[in-house]
Tab-separated table of N, CA and C in Angstrom:
chain	number	residue	atom	x	y	z
A	1	MET	N	-1.383	3.717	-3.683
A	1	MET	CA	-1.662	2.575	-2.861
A	1	MET	C	-2.782	2.877	-1.877
A	2	ARG	N	-2.841	4.082	-1.411
A	2	ARG	CA	-3.884	4.417	-0.465
A	2	ARG	C	-4.836	5.415	-1.097
A	3	GLU	N	-6.066	5.422	-0.585
A	3	GLU	CA	-7.076	6.332	-1.116
A	3	GLU	C	-7.352	7.492	-0.174
A	4	TRP	N	-6.520	7.701	0.831
A	4	TRP	CA	-6.805	8.735	1.822
A	4	TRP	C	-6.808	10.126	1.212
A	5	ASP	N	-6.028	10.334	0.153
A	5	ASP	CA	-5.966	11.667	-0.438
A	5	ASP	C	-7.156	11.954	-1.343
A	6	ALA	N	-7.880	10.932	-1.756
A	6	ALA	CA	-9.072	11.121	-2.595
A	6	ALA	C	-10.139	10.123	-2.163
A	7	PRO	N	-10.710	10.300	-0.981
A	7	PRO	CA	-11.687	9.320	-0.501
A	7	PRO	C	-12.977	9.350	-1.309
A	8	ALA	N	-13.637	8.205	-1.374
A	8	ALA	CA	-14.928	8.109	-2.058
A	8	ALA	C	-16.018	8.497	-1.068
A	9	ILE	N	-16.575	9.680	-1.233
A	9	ILE	CA	-17.628	10.173	-0.343
A	9	ILE	C	-18.857	10.454	-1.184
A	10	GLY	N	-19.972	9.884	-0.805
A	10	GLY	CA	-21.215	10.043	-1.551
A	10	GLY	C	-21.472	8.838	-2.436
A	11	ARG	N	-22.723	8.563	-2.690
A	11	ARG	CA	-23.137	7.378	-3.439
A	11	ARG	C	-22.509	7.271	-4.830
A	12	PRO	N	-22.575	8.305	-5.688
A	12	PRO	CA	-21.986	8.171	-7.028
A	12	PRO	C	-20.474	7.937	-6.989
A	13	THR	N	-19.786	8.589	-6.069
A	13	THR	CA	-18.338	8.430	-5.966
A	13	THR	C	-17.971	7.037	-5.491
A	14	ILE	N	-18.734	6.509	-4.549
A	14	ILE	CA	-18.480	5.153	-4.053
A	14	ILE	C	-18.661	4.140	-5.176
A	15	ILE	N	-19.730	4.283	-5.943
A	15	ILE	CA	-19.987	3.366	-7.058
A	15	ILE	C	-18.854	3.434	-8.072
A	16	ALA	N	-18.394	4.640	-8.403
A	16	ALA	CA	-17.294	4.798	-9.362
A	16	ALA	C	-16.007	4.165	-8.832
A	17	ALA	N	-15.711	4.352	-7.540
A	17	ALA	CA	-14.500	3.780	-6.949
A	17	ALA	C	-14.554	2.256	-6.948
A	18	LEU	N	-15.712	1.692	-6.615
A	18	LEU	CA	-15.840	0.234	-6.617
A	18	LEU	C	-15.712	-0.341	-8.025
A	19	LYS	N	-16.277	0.339	-9.022
A	19	LYS	CA	-16.142	-0.119	-10.411
A	19	LYS	C	-14.680	-0.110	-10.845
A	20	LEU	N	-13.936	0.897	-10.420
A	20	LEU	CA	-12.521	0.984	-10.763
A	20	LEU	C	-11.733	-0.152	-10.111
A	21	ASN	N	-12.011	-0.436	-8.834
A	21	ASN	CA	-11.303	-1.504	-8.127
A	21	ASN	C	-11.604	-2.881	-8.695
A	22	ILE	N	-12.826	-3.102	-9.147
A	22	ILE	CA	-13.226	-4.405	-9.672
A	22	ILE	C	-12.420	-4.779	-10.918
A	23	GLN	N	-11.876	-3.807	-11.618
A	23	GLN	CA	-11.096	-4.089	-12.825
A	23	GLN	C	-9.830	-4.879	-12.520
A	24	SER	N	-9.224	-4.668	-11.349
A	24	SER	CA	-7.983	-5.374	-11.047
A	24	SER	C	-8.154	-6.510	-10.038
A	25	HIS	N	-9.146	-6.424	-9.164
A	25	HIS	CA	-9.309	-7.482	-8.165
A	25	HIS	C	-10.756	-7.575	-7.700
A	26	HIS	N	-11.087	-8.773	-7.217
A	26	HIS	CA	-12.418	-8.980	-6.651
A	26	HIS	C	-12.329	-9.994	-5.508
A	27	ILE	N	-13.341	-9.982	-4.662
A	27	ILE	CA	-13.380	-10.878	-3.507
A	27	ILE	C	-13.954	-12.223	-3.936
A	28	GLU	N	-13.202	-13.300	-3.682
A	28	GLU	CA	-13.695	-14.650	-3.948
A	28	GLU	C	-14.421	-15.210	-2.730
A	29	GLN	N	-13.899	-14.908	-1.545
A	29	GLN	CA	-14.536	-15.388	-0.321
A	29	GLN	C	-14.358	-14.340	0.769
A	30	ARG	N	-15.439	-14.026	1.451
A	30	ARG	CA	-15.416	-13.056	2.549
A	30	ARG	C	-15.708	-13.793	3.848
A	31	ARG	N	-14.812	-13.642	4.811
A	31	ARG	CA	-15.009	-14.228	6.133
A	31	ARG	C	-15.114	-13.075	7.130
A	32	VAL	N	-16.288	-12.884	7.685
A	32	VAL	CA	-16.522	-11.786	8.622
A	32	VAL	C	-15.957	-12.170	9.983
A	33	GLN	N	-15.074	-11.335	10.511
A	33	GLN	CA	-14.474	-11.570	11.822
A	33	GLN	C	-15.281	-10.891	12.926
A	34	ALA	N	-15.777	-9.686	12.661
A	34	ALA	CA	-16.555	-8.946	13.659
A	34	ALA	C	-17.489	-7.985	12.947
A	35	ARG	N	-18.626	-7.728	13.590
A	35	ARG	CA	-19.629	-6.812	13.039
A	35	ARG	C	-20.140	-5.941	14.182
A	36	LEU	N	-20.154	-4.637	13.977
A	36	LEU	CA	-20.646	-3.720	15.002
A	36	LEU	C	-21.607	-2.728	14.372
A	37	VAL	N	-22.662	-2.390	15.122
A	37	VAL	CA	-23.636	-1.392	14.679
A	37	VAL	C	-23.741	-0.352	15.782
A	38	SER	N	-23.722	0.925	15.406
A	38	SER	CA	-23.837	1.989	16.407
A	38	SER	C	-25.223	1.967	17.044
A	39	GLU	N	-25.353	2.655	18.158
A	39	GLU	CA	-26.628	2.667	18.885
A	39	GLU	C	-27.764	3.238	18.047
A	40	ASP	N	-27.471	4.258	17.234
A	40	ASP	CA	-28.533	4.850	16.407
A	40	ASP	C	-28.777	4.061	15.124
A	41	GLY	N	-27.949	3.042	14.845
A	41	GLY	CA	-28.132	2.196	13.670
A	41	GLY	C	-27.672	2.819	12.366
A	42	ARG	N	-27.050	3.974	12.425
A	42	ARG	CA	-26.640	4.668	11.198
A	42	ARG	C	-25.210	4.353	10.780
A	43	THR	N	-24.415	3.777	11.664
A	43	THR	CA	-23.032	3.435	11.343
A	43	THR	C	-22.828	1.946	11.569
A	44	VAL	N	-22.263	1.288	10.560
A	44	VAL	CA	-22.001	-0.147	10.619
A	44	VAL	C	-20.522	-0.360	10.331
A	45	MET	N	-19.874	-1.233	11.121
A	45	MET	CA	-18.474	-1.563	10.926
A	45	MET	C	-18.357	-3.076	10.791
A	46	CYS	N	-17.532	-3.519	9.849
A	46	CYS	CA	-17.364	-4.948	9.607
A	46	CYS	C	-15.882	-5.243	9.397
A	47	GLU	N	-15.321	-6.146	10.204
A	47	GLU	CA	-13.941	-6.593	10.027
A	47	GLU	C	-13.972	-7.904	9.258
A	48	MET	N	-13.151	-7.990	8.203
A	48	MET	CA	-13.187	-9.160	7.325
A	48	MET	C	-11.794	-9.708	7.058
A	49	ARG	N	-11.749	-10.997	6.793
A	49	ARG	CA	-10.545	-11.680	6.316
A	49	ARG	C	-10.959	-12.314	4.998
A	50	ASN	N	-10.484	-11.756	3.903
A	50	ASN	CA	-10.967	-12.147	2.581
A	50	ASN	C	-9.939	-12.938	1.790
A	51	ARG	N	-10.452	-13.685	0.824
A	51	ARG	CA	-9.606	-14.270	-0.210
A	51	ARG	C	-9.926	-13.492	-1.476
A	52	LEU	N	-8.896	-12.894	-2.073
A	52	LEU	CA	-9.079	-12.083	-3.275
A	52	LEU	C	-8.541	-12.800	-4.498
A	53	CYS	N	-9.018	-12.386	-5.643
A	53	CYS	CA	-8.442	-12.780	-6.926
A	53	CYS	C	-7.914	-11.488	-7.540
A	54	VAL	N	-6.598	-11.372	-7.615
A	54	VAL	CA	-5.958	-10.170	-8.148
A	54	VAL	C	-5.346	-10.527	-9.496
A	55	LEU	N	-5.957	-10.054	-10.563
A	55	LEU	CA	-5.513	-10.337	-11.932
A	55	LEU	C	-5.281	-11.832	-12.140
A	56	GLY	N	-6.188	-12.651	-11.618
A	56	GLY	CA	-6.114	-14.099	-11.788
A	56	GLY	C	-5.269	-14.819	-10.752
A	57	THR	N	-4.637	-14.095	-9.850
A	57	THR	CA	-3.792	-14.687	-8.823
A	57	THR	C	-4.522	-14.668	-7.486
A	58	PRO	N	-4.646	-15.829	-6.804
A	58	PRO	CA	-5.343	-15.832	-5.508
A	58	PRO	C	-4.490	-15.164	-4.427
A	59	LEU	N	-5.141	-14.433	-3.552
A	59	LEU	CA	-4.477	-13.761	-2.437
A	59	LEU	C	-5.264	-14.085	-1.170
A	60	GLU	N	-4.663	-14.903	-0.296
A	60	GLU	CA	-5.329	-15.345	0.937
A	60	GLU	C	-5.117	-14.338	2.057
A	61	ASN	N	-6.029	-14.364	3.016
A	61	ASN	CA	-5.919	-13.586	4.254
A	61	ASN	C	-5.648	-12.106	4.017
A	62	PHE	N	-6.492	-11.486	3.223
A	62	PHE	CA	-6.428	-10.044	3.019
A	62	PHE	C	-7.411	-9.412	4.000
A	63	TYR	N	-6.886	-8.688	4.970
A	63	TYR	CA	-7.716	-8.120	6.036
A	63	TYR	C	-8.217	-6.729	5.655
A	64	GLU	N	-9.503	-6.489	5.914
A	64	GLU	CA	-10.133	-5.202	5.641
A	64	GLU	C	-11.106	-4.869	6.760
A	65	THR	N	-11.279	-3.588	6.986
A	65	THR	CA	-12.339	-3.109	7.871
A	65	THR	C	-13.146	-2.099	7.078
A	66	ALA	N	-14.436	-2.351	6.937
A	66	ALA	CA	-15.325	-1.450	6.199
A	66	ALA	C	-16.225	-0.733	7.195
A	67	VAL	N	-16.364	0.574	7.002
A	67	VAL	CA	-17.235	1.385	7.851
A	67	VAL	C	-18.196	2.130	6.935
A	68	ALA	N	-19.491	1.925	7.162
A	68	ALA	CA	-20.521	2.590	6.350
A	68	ALA	C	-21.403	3.435	7.260
A	69	ARG	N	-21.724	4.637	6.784
A	69	ARG	CA	-22.644	5.515	7.508
A	69	ARG	C	-23.828	5.777	6.593
A	70	PHE	N	-25.029	5.632	7.132
A	70	PHE	CA	-26.249	5.751	6.346
A	70	PHE	C	-26.976	7.052	6.663
A	71	ASP	N	-27.715	7.561	5.659
A	71	ASP	CA	-28.519	8.769	5.874
A	71	ASP	C	-29.911	8.389	6.380
A	72	ASP	N	-30.797	9.375	6.473
A	72	ASP	CA	-32.147	9.140	7.008
A	72	ASP	C	-32.980	8.210	6.136
A	73	GLU	N	-32.676	8.154	4.821
A	73	GLU	CA	-33.433	7.290	3.913
A	73	GLU	C	-32.866	5.880	3.833
A	74	GLY	N	-31.753	5.617	4.545
A	74	GLY	CA	-31.151	4.293	4.523
A	74	GLY	C	-30.141	4.101	3.410
A	75	LEU	N	-29.790	5.172	2.698
A	75	LEU	CA	-28.774	5.094	1.649
A	75	LEU	C	-27.398	5.379	2.246
A	76	ILE	N	-26.374	4.826	1.618
A	76	ILE	CA	-25.013	5.029	2.117
A	76	ILE	C	-24.627	6.494	1.938
A	77	GLU	N	-24.240	7.105	3.047
A	77	GLU	CA	-23.811	8.497	3.044
A	77	GLU	C	-22.288	8.579	2.979
A	78	ASP	N	-21.617	7.648	3.649
A	78	ASP	CA	-20.161	7.620	3.702
A	78	ASP	C	-19.728	6.165	3.820
A	79	PHE	N	-18.712	5.779	3.055
A	79	PHE	CA	-18.232	4.402	3.070
A	79	PHE	C	-16.716	4.436	3.010
A	80	LYS	N	-16.064	3.851	4.001
A	80	LYS	CA	-14.606	3.839	4.040
A	80	LYS	C	-14.137	2.412	4.268
A	81	VAL	N	-13.097	2.029	3.532
A	81	VAL	CA	-12.494	0.714	3.685
A	81	VAL	C	-11.058	0.927	4.131
A	82	TYR	N	-10.699	0.313	5.242
A	82	TYR	CA	-9.356	0.430	5.782
A	82	TYR	C	-8.638	-0.901	5.582
A	83	SER	N	-7.481	-0.854	4.916
A	83	SER	CA	-6.686	-2.056	4.704
A	83	SER	C	-5.307	-1.649	4.221
A	84	CYS	N	-4.379	-2.575	4.297
A	84	CYS	CA	-3.054	-2.366	3.720
A	84	CYS	C	-3.101	-2.943	2.315
A	85	ARG	N	-2.942	-2.098	1.315
A	85	ARG	CA	-3.087	-2.519	-0.076
A	85	ARG	C	-1.775	-3.046	-0.667
A	86	SER	N	-0.729	-3.116	0.134
A	86	SER	CA	0.565	-3.580	-0.367
A	86	SER	C	0.515	-4.969	-1.000
A	87	PRO	N	-0.203	-5.951	-0.422
A	87	PRO	CA	-0.259	-7.261	-1.082
A	87	PRO	C	-0.889	-7.189	-2.475
A	88	ILE	N	-1.925	-6.369	-2.638
A	88	ILE	CA	-2.560	-6.214	-3.954
A	88	ILE	C	-1.583	-5.576	-4.926
A	89	VAL	N	-0.910	-4.525	-4.485
A	89	VAL	CA	0.063	-3.835	-5.338
A	89	VAL	C	1.187	-4.786	-5.719
A	90	GLY	N	1.625	-5.621	-4.763
A	90	GLY	CA	2.684	-6.586	-5.055
A	90	GLY	C	2.291	-7.584	-6.128
A	91	VAL	N	1.059	-8.094	-6.065
A	91	VAL	CA	0.588	-9.040	-7.085
A	91	VAL	C	0.442	-8.337	-8.430
A	92	VAL	N	-0.147	-7.148	-8.432
A	92	VAL	CA	-0.299	-6.393	-9.687
A	92	VAL	C	1.067	-6.144	-10.304
A	93	GLN	N	2.042	-5.791	-9.474
A	93	GLN	CA	3.382	-5.540	-9.991
A	93	GLN	C	4.019	-6.811	-10.528
A	94	THR	N	3.826	-7.937	-9.833
A	94	THR	CA	4.390	-9.201	-10.299
A	94	THR	C	3.809	-9.584	-11.654
A	95	VAL	N	2.508	-9.370	-11.818
A	95	VAL	CA	1.845	-9.739	-13.071
A	95	VAL	C	2.191	-8.767	-14.194
A	96	THR	N	2.162	-7.458	-13.901
A	96	THR	CA	2.353	-6.452	-14.956
A	96	THR	C	3.788	-5.979	-15.097
A	97	GLY	N	4.601	-6.146	-14.045
A	97	GLY	CA	5.973	-5.645	-14.087
A	97	GLY	C	6.087	-4.164	-13.773
A	98	LYS	N	4.990	-3.529	-13.410
A	98	LYS	CA	5.010	-2.095	-13.098
A	98	LYS	C	4.480	-1.873	-11.694
A	99	GLY	N	5.131	-0.977	-10.957
A	99	GLY	CA	4.655	-0.655	-9.626
A	99	GLY	C	5.742	-0.077	-8.751
A	100	PRO	N	5.389	0.307	-7.521
A	100	PRO	CA	6.353	0.970	-6.643
A	100	PRO	C	7.372	0.041	-6.001
A	101	TYR	N	7.207	-1.294	-6.131
A	101	TYR	CA	8.122	-2.214	-5.478
A	101	TYR	C	9.115	-2.836	-6.459
A	102	THR	N	9.369	-2.169	-7.568
A	102	THR	CA	10.351	-2.693	-8.506
A	102	THR	C	11.729	-2.611	-7.879
A	103	ALA	N	12.646	-3.388	-8.400
A	103	ALA	CA	13.997	-3.391	-7.857
A	103	ALA	C	14.620	-2.003	-7.944
A	104	ALA	N	14.398	-1.304	-9.051
A	104	ALA	CA	14.965	0.037	-9.204
A	104	ALA	C	14.380	1.000	-8.179
A	105	ALA	N	13.068	0.919	-7.948
A	105	ALA	CA	12.433	1.808	-6.969
A	105	ALA	C	12.927	1.494	-5.564
A	106	ALA	N	13.076	0.206	-5.253
A	106	ALA	CA	13.556	-0.179	-3.926
A	106	ALA	C	14.993	0.278	-3.724
A	107	LYS	N	15.821	0.119	-4.748
A	107	LYS	CA	17.216	0.546	-4.625
A	107	LYS	C	17.300	2.056	-4.494
A	108	GLN	N	16.478	2.775	-5.247
A	108	GLN	CA	16.474	4.236	-5.161
A	108	GLN	C	16.142	4.674	-3.738
A	109	GLU	N	15.135	4.076	-3.142
A	109	GLU	CA	14.759	4.435	-1.771
A	109	GLU	C	15.867	4.067	-0.800
A	110	PHE	N	16.474	2.899	-0.998
A	110	PHE	CA	17.563	2.456	-0.135
A	110	PHE	C	18.730	3.428	-0.207
A	111	GLU	N	19.131	3.800	-1.439
A	111	GLU	CA	20.258	4.710	-1.617
A	111	GLU	C	19.939	6.091	-1.071
A	112	HIS	N	18.721	6.546	-1.289
A	112	HIS	CA	18.326	7.869	-0.812
A	112	HIS	C	18.412	7.938	0.711
A	113	VAL	N	17.842	6.959	1.392
A	113	VAL	CA	17.877	6.948	2.857
A	113	VAL	C	19.310	6.791	3.334
A	114	GLY	N	20.070	5.921	2.680
A	114	GLY	CA	21.464	5.723	3.068
A	114	GLY	C	22.299	6.975	2.883
A	115	ARG	N	22.074	7.710	1.825
A	115	ARG	CA	22.831	8.919	1.532
A	115	ARG	C	22.500	10.033	2.518
A	116	HIS	N	21.261	10.091	2.968
A	116	HIS	CA	20.842	11.189	3.833
A	116	HIS	C	20.808	10.825	5.308
A	117	SER	N	21.290	9.657	5.640
A	117	SER	CA	21.397	9.314	7.057
A	117	SER	C	22.871	9.379	7.426
A	118	ASN	N	23.183	9.134	8.659
A	118	ASN	CA	24.566	9.244	9.117
A	118	ASN	C	25.336	7.938	8.991
A	119	ARG	N	24.776	6.968	8.251
A	119	ARG	CA	25.490	5.712	8.075
A	119	ARG	C	25.333	5.219	6.646
A	120	GLN	N	26.186	4.309	6.257
A	120	GLN	CA	26.180	3.781	4.898
A	120	GLN	C	25.087	2.744	4.729
A	121	ALA	N	24.607	2.632	3.501
A	121	ALA	CA	23.631	1.590	3.185
A	121	ALA	C	24.393	0.296	2.976
A	122	GLY	N	24.601	-0.475	4.038
A	122	GLY	CA	25.401	-1.679	3.958
A	122	GLY	C	24.572	-2.930	4.120
A	123	SER	N	23.665	-3.185	3.226
A	123	SER	CA	22.791	-4.340	3.342
A	123	SER	C	23.089	-5.327	2.230
A	124	ALA	N	22.981	-6.611	2.549
A	124	ALA	CA	23.171	-7.642	1.528
A	124	ALA	C	22.099	-7.534	0.459
A	125	GLU	N	20.881	-7.123	0.860
A	125	GLU	CA	19.794	-6.978	-0.107
A	125	GLU	C	20.104	-5.897	-1.124
A	126	LEU	N	20.793	-4.838	-0.697
A	126	LEU	CA	21.119	-3.748	-1.609
A	126	LEU	C	22.027	-4.237	-2.726
A	127	ALA	N	22.944	-5.134	-2.404
A	127	ALA	CA	23.857	-5.656	-3.413
A	127	ALA	C	23.131	-6.512	-4.442
A	128	GLN	N	21.994	-7.092	-4.078
A	128	GLN	CA	21.244	-7.951	-4.980
A	128	GLN	C	20.482	-7.174	-6.045
A	129	VAL	N	20.279	-5.889	-5.831
A	129	VAL	CA	19.443	-5.091	-6.720
A	129	VAL	C	20.274	-4.584	-7.882
A	130	SER	N	19.663	-4.538	-9.060
A	130	SER	CA	20.377	-4.109	-10.252
A	130	SER	C	20.372	-2.597	-10.389
A	131	GLU	N	20.876	-2.108	-11.516
A	131	GLU	CA	20.917	-0.705	-11.935
A	131	GLU	C	20.490	0.329	-10.903
A	132	PRO	N	21.362	1.283	-10.593
A	132	PRO	CA	20.958	2.335	-9.666
A	132	PRO	C	19.941	3.273	-10.291
A	133	ALA	N	19.027	3.737	-9.490
A	133	ALA	CA	18.044	4.711	-9.950
A	133	ALA	C	18.399	6.065	-9.360
A	134	GLU	N	18.206	7.117	-10.134
A	134	GLU	CA	18.578	8.449	-9.687
A	134	GLU	C	17.352	9.201	-9.207
A	135	SER	N	17.453	9.800	-8.048
A	135	SER	CA	16.347	10.627	-7.583
A	135	SER	C	16.743	12.084	-7.741
A	136	GLN	N	15.772	12.947	-7.886
A	136	GLN	CA	16.051	14.348	-8.150
A	136	GLN	C	16.840	14.989	-7.019
A	137	CYS	N	16.552	14.637	-5.779
A	137	CYS	CA	17.239	15.292	-4.666
A	137	CYS	C	18.684	14.839	-4.555
A	138	CYS	N	19.061	13.755	-5.219
A	138	CYS	CA	20.415	13.237	-5.101
A	138	CYS	C	21.272	13.540	-6.327
A	139	ARG	N	20.736	14.273	-7.278
A	139	ARG	CA	21.519	14.633	-8.460
A	139	ARG	C	22.491	15.745	-8.100
A	140	ASP	N	23.625	15.792	-8.813
A	140	ASP	CA	24.642	16.801	-8.532
A	140	ASP	C	24.198	18.205	-8.910
A	141	ASP	N	23.369	18.337	-9.956
A	141	ASP	CA	22.977	19.667	-10.417
A	141	ASP	C	21.847	20.282	-9.602
A	142	VAL	N	21.318	19.568	-8.632
A	142	VAL	CA	20.253	20.094	-7.781
A	142	VAL	C	20.873	20.499	-6.452
A	143	LYS	N	20.677	21.752	-6.062
A	143	LYS	CA	21.235	22.245	-4.805
A	143	LYS	C	20.429	21.690	-3.639
A	144	GLU	N	21.137	21.075	-2.731
A	144	GLU	CA	20.483	20.479	-1.565
A	144	GLU	C	20.597	21.446	-0.402
A	145	GLU	N	19.455	21.858	0.121
A	145	GLU	CA	19.467	22.808	1.230
A	145	GLU	C	19.809	22.104	2.536
A	146	GLU	N	18.971	21.238	2.970
A	146	GLU	CA	19.168	20.515	4.222
A	146	GLU	C	18.674	19.090	4.026
A	147	PRO	N	19.527	18.080	4.220
A	147	PRO	CA	19.064	16.704	4.033
A	147	PRO	C	17.986	16.356	5.046
A	148	PRO	N	17.028	15.539	4.628
A	148	PRO	CA	15.975	15.153	5.570
A	148	PRO	C	16.553	14.328	6.712
A	149	ARG	N	16.066	14.554	7.893
A	149	ARG	CA	16.509	13.815	9.075
A	149	ARG	C	15.375	12.915	9.530
A	150	PHE	N	15.671	11.640	9.626
A	150	PHE	CA	14.679	10.694	10.104
A	150	PHE	C	15.007	10.337	11.545
A	151	PHE	N	13.994	10.118	12.344
A	151	PHE	CA	14.237	9.607	13.682
A	151	PHE	C	14.812	8.207	13.533
A	152	PRO	N	15.721	7.793	14.423
A	152	PRO	CA	16.351	6.473	14.278
A	152	PRO	C	15.352	5.323	14.182
A	153	THR	N	14.271	5.360	14.950
A	153	THR	CA	13.309	4.254	14.893
A	153	THR	C	12.560	4.244	13.569
A	154	VAL	N	12.230	5.422	13.050
A	154	VAL	CA	11.545	5.499	11.757
A	154	VAL	C	12.468	4.997	10.660
A	155	ARG	N	13.734	5.410	10.717
A	155	ARG	CA	14.712	4.977	9.724
A	155	ARG	C	14.876	3.463	9.780
A	156	ALA	N	14.966	2.898	10.980
A	156	ALA	CA	15.129	1.444	11.117
A	156	ALA	C	13.927	0.709	10.549
A	157	ARG	N	12.703	1.212	10.820
A	157	ARG	CA	11.506	0.574	10.269
A	157	ARG	C	11.495	0.652	8.751
A	158	LEU	N	11.912	1.792	8.206
A	158	LEU	CA	11.950	1.959	6.754
A	158	LEU	C	12.917	0.963	6.128
A	159	TRP	N	14.097	0.808	6.723
A	159	TRP	CA	15.077	-0.130	6.189
A	159	TRP	C	14.550	-1.559	6.249
A	160	LYS	N	13.883	-1.920	7.346
A	160	LYS	CA	13.317	-3.269	7.464
A	160	LYS	C	12.258	-3.503	6.401
A	161	LYS	N	11.430	-2.497	6.164
A	161	LYS	CA	10.361	-2.622	5.177
A	161	LYS	C	10.943	-2.805	3.776
A	162	VAL	N	11.947	-2.003	3.431
A	162	VAL	CA	12.567	-2.119	2.107
A	162	VAL	C	13.241	-3.477	1.965
A	163	ALA	N	13.919	-3.940	3.018
A	163	ALA	CA	14.573	-5.249	2.964
A	163	ALA	C	13.552	-6.368	2.775
A	164	SER	N	12.402	-6.279	3.448
A	164	SER	CA	11.387	-7.324	3.283
A	164	SER	C	10.795	-7.298	1.880
A	165	VAL	N	10.623	-6.118	1.305
A	165	VAL	CA	10.127	-6.019	-0.074
A	165	VAL	C	11.127	-6.649	-1.029
A	166	LEU	N	12.404	-6.393	-0.808
A	166	LEU	CA	13.432	-6.983	-1.669
A	166	LEU	C	13.431	-8.506	-1.562
A	167	ARG	N	13.246	-9.051	-0.348
A	167	ARG	CA	13.180	-10.513	-0.191
A	167	ARG	C	11.986	-11.083	-0.949
A	168	ILE	N	10.845	-10.404	-0.883
A	168	ILE	CA	9.652	-10.854	-1.606
A	168	ILE	C	9.908	-10.832	-3.102
A	169	LEU	N	10.540	-9.767	-3.583
A	169	LEU	CA	10.839	-9.667	-5.014
A	169	LEU	C	11.781	-10.779	-5.455
A	170	ARG	N	12.787	-11.080	-4.625
A	170	ARG	CA	13.729	-12.137	-4.976
A	170	ARG	C	13.037	-13.483	-5.060
A	171	ARG	N	12.122	-13.753	-4.098
A	171	ARG	CA	11.397	-15.025	-4.103
A	171	ARG	C	10.472	-15.144	-5.302
A	172	SER	N	9.873	-14.038	-5.719
A	172	SER	CA	8.894	-14.100	-6.808
A	172	SER	C	9.552	-14.176	-8.176
A	173	SER	N	10.832	-13.847	-8.267
A	173	SER	CA	11.479	-13.885	-9.594
A	173	SER	C	12.226	-15.166	-9.828
């Protein structure tokens, strides 16, 4: 979902990354919210609210911030796009049936967090999800050293996020 682990740095890499992204989605309308240029003119930042077409499905109000840094010849030296790609992934998953927000994946995450926290996973959304998914850390044949501990606020945010994904999945099916 995110490109932080393999950023596109350099002109050839940026071109390859953009060609790959164009296969699944493209911008139908770009609405620029803000534009900033650094004092030396080598860094440009643009905040946008776009309408995308993701595998033939329109996606309104997709927010992005693009930051480009130019070299001495005026060519792009570094280009980074900051956005939450979850809406794109959700549409791709709805169309293809594959992705990280499937009911099985959501239930697996719900059960995993519930099993390793100090309280039961007692959500109405959890009951709506089908077939349990097994994670490696929760199998009986795998020795568990120390269960992961989440801070209460992080755990609460995670549960809210999973519940909202489940509501979206229910509405789309």
